[in-house]
Coordinates of C-alpha atoms in Angstrom, one line a residue:
E1 CA -2.7 -7.8 -25.7
L2 CA -4.3 -10.2 -23.9
R3 CA -0.9 -12.3 -24.3
T4 CA 1.6 -9.2 -22.1
W5 CA -2.0 -9.2 -19.4
V6 CA -1.3 -12.8 -19.1
R7 CA 2.3 -12.6 -18.4
R8 CA 2.0 -9.3 -16.2
A9 CA -0.3 -12.1 -13.3
Q10 CA 2.0 -14.5 -13.6
K11 CA 4.2 -12.0 -11.6
E12 CA 1.8 -9.8 -10.0
P13 CA -0.7 -11.8 -7.7
G14 CA -3.2 -9.0 -7.6
L15 CA -4.0 -9.8 -10.9
R16 CA -4.7 -13.4 -11.5
G17 CA -7.9 -13.6 -9.3
D18 CA -8.2 -17.5 -8.5
M19 CA -5.0 -18.7 -11.8
D20 CA -2.8 -20.2 -10.5
T21 CA 0.6 -20.0 -12.6
A22 CA 1.2 -23.5 -14.3
S23 CA -2.8 -22.5 -15.5
L24 CA -1.6 -18.7 -16.9
Q25 CA 2.2 -20.5 -18.3
S26 CA -0.5 -23.0 -20.7
I27 CA -2.9 -20.1 -21.9
E28 CA 0.4 -18.1 -22.8
R29 CA 1.9 -20.9 -24.5
A30 CA -1.7 -21.3 -26.6
L31 CA -1.5 -17.7 -27.5
T32 CA 1.6 -17.7 -28.8
A33 CA 1.5 -20.7 -31.2
D34 CA -2.0 -18.7 -31.9
I35 CA 0.3 -15.1 -32.2
Y36 CA 3.0 -17.7 -34.4
K37 CA 0.2 -19.3 -37.1
N38 CA -0.8 -15.4 -37.8
A39 CA 1.9 -13.8 -37.5
E40 CA 2.8 -16.3 -41.0
T41 CA -0.5 -16.6 -42.6
L42 CA -0.3 -13.1 -42.5
G43 CA 3.2 -11.8 -43.0
G44 CA 5.1 -14.9 -43.7
A45 CA 7.6 -16.6 -42.4
K46 CA 10.2 -13.7 -42.1
A47 CA 7.0 -11.7 -40.4
A48 CA 6.8 -15.4 -37.9
A49 CA 11.1 -16.0 -37.7
D50 CA 11.4 -12.1 -36.6
L51 CA 8.6 -12.0 -33.4
R52 CA 10.3 -15.8 -31.8
R53 CA 14.1 -13.7 -31.8
A54 CA 11.3 -11.1 -29.9
D55 CA 9.6 -13.4 -27.6
Q56 CA 13.4 -15.1 -27.1
Y57 CA 14.7 -11.6 -25.8
Y58 CA 11.2 -11.6 -23.9
R59 CA 12.5 -15.2 -22.3
A60 CA 16.1 -14.0 -21.2
G61 CA 15.5 -11.1 -20.0
S62 CA 12.5 -12.6 -17.8
E63 CA 15.3 -14.8 -17.3
R64 CA 18.1 -12.0 -15.9
I65 CA 14.9 -11.2 -13.8
E66 CA 13.8 -13.7 -12.0
N67 CA 17.3 -15.0 -11.8
A68 CA 18.1 -11.5 -9.2
L69 CA 15.2 -11.5 -7.9
Q70 CA 15.8 -14.7 -5.7
P71 CA 17.6 -12.8 -2.9
F72 CA 15.0 -11.6 -2.0
A73 CA 12.3 -14.8 -2.1
D74 CA 11.7 -16.5 1.5
A75 CA 9.5 -19.8 0.5
K76 CA 9.8 -20.2 4.3
S77 CA 6.7 -17.4 5.1
G78 CA 5.4 -17.4 1.7
E79 CA 6.6 -13.7 0.6
T80 CA 7.1 -12.7 -2.5
A81 CA 9.8 -11.1 -3.5
Y82 CA 8.6 -8.2 -4.3
R83 CA 6.9 -7.5 -1.1
R84 CA 10.8 -8.2 0.6
I85 CA 11.8 -5.7 -1.9
Q86 CA 9.7 -3.0 -0.8
Q87 CA 10.4 -3.8 3.0
A88 CA 13.8 -4.0 2.0
A89 CA 13.8 0.2 1.1
E90 CA 11.7 0.8 4.6
S91 CA 14.4 -0.5 6.9
G92 CA 16.6 2.0 5.4
G93 CA 19.4 0.1 7.1
S94 CA 22.7 -0.4 5.0
A95 CA 22.0 -4.0 4.7
D96 CA 19.1 -4.0 2.6
A97 CA 20.7 -0.5 1.1
R98 CA 23.3 -2.8 -0.8
K99 CA 20.9 -5.6 -1.8
L100 CA 18.9 -3.7 -3.3
T101 CA 21.6 -1.4 -4.7
S102 CA 22.9 -4.9 -6.1
L103 CA 20.0 -6.4 -7.0
K104 CA 18.7 -2.5 -9.5
R105 CA 23.2 -3.0 -10.7
S106 CA 22.7 -6.6 -12.0
L107 CA 19.7 -5.6 -14.3
T108 CA 19.1 -4.0 -17.7
R109 CA 17.6 -0.6 -17.1
D110 CA 14.8 -1.8 -19.4
E111 CA 14.9 -5.1 -16.4
W112 CA 15.1 -2.7 -13.4
G113 CA 11.9 -0.4 -15.1
D114 CA 9.8 -3.8 -15.3
V115 CA 10.1 -5.0 -11.7
V116 CA 9.9 -0.9 -10.7
S117 CA 6.6 -0.8 -12.3
T118 CA 5.5 -4.4 -10.1
V119 CA 6.5 -2.6 -7.6
V120 CA 5.0 0.5 -7.5
Q121 CA 1.4 -1.4 -8.8
N122 CA 2.1 -2.8 -5.5
L123 CA 2.7 0.2 -3.5
G124 CA -0.6 1.2 -5.1
A125 CA -2.5 -2.3 -5.0
P126 CA -5.6 -1.7 -2.8
S127 CA -7.1 -3.3 0.6
A128 CA -9.9 -5.8 0.1
G129 CA -13.2 -3.4 -0.3
A130 CA -11.0 -0.3 0.0
T131 CA -12.5 3.0 -1.6
G132 CA -10.4 5.3 -3.6
A133 CA -9.6 2.4 -6.5
V134 CA -9.1 3.4 -10.1
G135 CA -8.6 1.1 -13.5
G136 CA -9.8 -2.3 -14.4
E137 CA -6.4 -3.7 -12.2
G138 CA -7.5 -1.7 -9.4
F139 CA -5.4 1.0 -8.2
S140 CA -5.4 3.3 -4.6
L141 CA -3.7 6.3 -4.7
N142 CA -4.5 6.3 -1.4
R143 CA -2.9 3.3 -0.4
F144 CA -0.2 4.3 -2.5
V145 CA 1.0 7.2 -1.0
T146 CA -0.2 5.8 2.2
N147 CA 3.1 3.2 1.2
Y148 CA 5.4 4.9 -0.8
N149 CA 5.5 7.6 2.3
K150 CA 6.8 4.3 4.1
L151 CA 9.7 3.4 1.8
S152 CA 13.6 5.3 3.0
G153 CA 15.3 7.8 1.6
A154 CA 17.3 5.5 1.0
G155 CA 14.8 3.2 0.0
R156 CA 13.3 5.6 -2.7
D157 CA 16.6 6.7 -4.0
T158 CA 17.8 3.1 -5.4
L159 CA 14.3 2.1 -6.4
F160 CA 13.2 4.7 -8.4
G161 CA 15.7 7.8 -8.1
P162 CA 19.8 7.9 -9.3
R163 CA 20.8 5.6 -6.8
G164 CA 22.9 3.1 -8.2
G165 CA 22.6 4.3 -11.0
G166 CA 19.4 5.0 -13.8
G167 CA 20.6 8.3 -14.9
R168 CA 18.6 11.3 -15.3
R169 CA 15.8 8.7 -16.0
A170 CA 16.1 7.4 -13.3
T171 CA 15.9 10.8 -11.6
R172 CA 13.0 11.9 -13.2
L173 CA 11.4 9.2 -12.1
Q174 CA 11.4 10.3 -8.4
D175 CA 10.5 13.8 -9.0
E176 CA 7.3 12.6 -10.9
L177 CA 6.5 10.5 -8.4
D178 CA 7.5 12.5 -5.9
N179 CA 5.2 15.2 -7.1
L180 CA 2.1 12.5 -7.3
V181 CA 2.7 12.3 -3.6
R182 CA 2.7 16.2 -2.6
V183 CA -0.7 16.6 -5.2
A184 CA -2.2 13.6 -3.5
D185 CA -1.4 15.1 -0.2
D186 CA -3.0 18.3 -1.3
L187 CA -6.3 17.5 -2.7
K188 CA -6.4 15.3 0.5
A189 CA -6.5 18.6 2.5
V190 CA -8.3 20.3 0.7
E191 CA -11.3 17.0 1.0
V192 CA -10.4 18.0 4.5
G193 CA -11.1 22.1 5.2
V194 CA -14.4 21.9 2.1
N195 CA -16.6 18.8 5.1
N196 CA -15.6 20.6 7.5
T197 CA -16.1 24.4 5.8
K198 CA -20.0 21.7 5.6
T199 CA -19.8 21.3 9.1
G200 CA -20.1 24.9 9.8
A201 CA -22.8 25.5 7.7
M202 CA -24.7 22.7 7.9
A203 CA -24.5 23.2 12.0
Q204 CA -25.0 27.6 11.3
N205 CA -28.0 25.8 9.7
V206 CA -29.3 23.7 12.5
A207 CA -28.9 26.7 14.8
T208 CA -30.9 28.6 12.9

């Protein structure tokens, strides 16, 4: 679990705090060596070999994702590839839509799922001092809803829906996210109504 967090932190700056990528990579190597040692101690040479094969598969997938994200990197401005993906999804332009579709088609479904999970996390990344964040890593539902509504229809269809492939699983994800946004908007409306009711009752009490 710790190594999984370290790997995620290398891709998501919001998780790592002040730690740089090189430090996280060093920690990952140390954890991996420890995991291999314990796997062999507990399960023998075959267990360690199986684990190494699984890690090789993971590394190959990670490298594939990194290579696919290169067109979205922008060293001059320092923007991350995932931020550029979000901007492309917001624009709704045909060129940006083609770039997103091309990225999606260059990855397997599982690899695209890794990309989408990071995009969702970034959409819900709370601003400094924001309220409404949940979870140890920080996720703001209000922030997610705001950023999700900024995405163009084509951008949402590509990122979370069936555009560019994905089948029923992609359609289900988009439907679930749309439903989450609707529920969040309904909750906001209820909160406004409650606050207005309280304000009216207070004013009446003061007048009385």
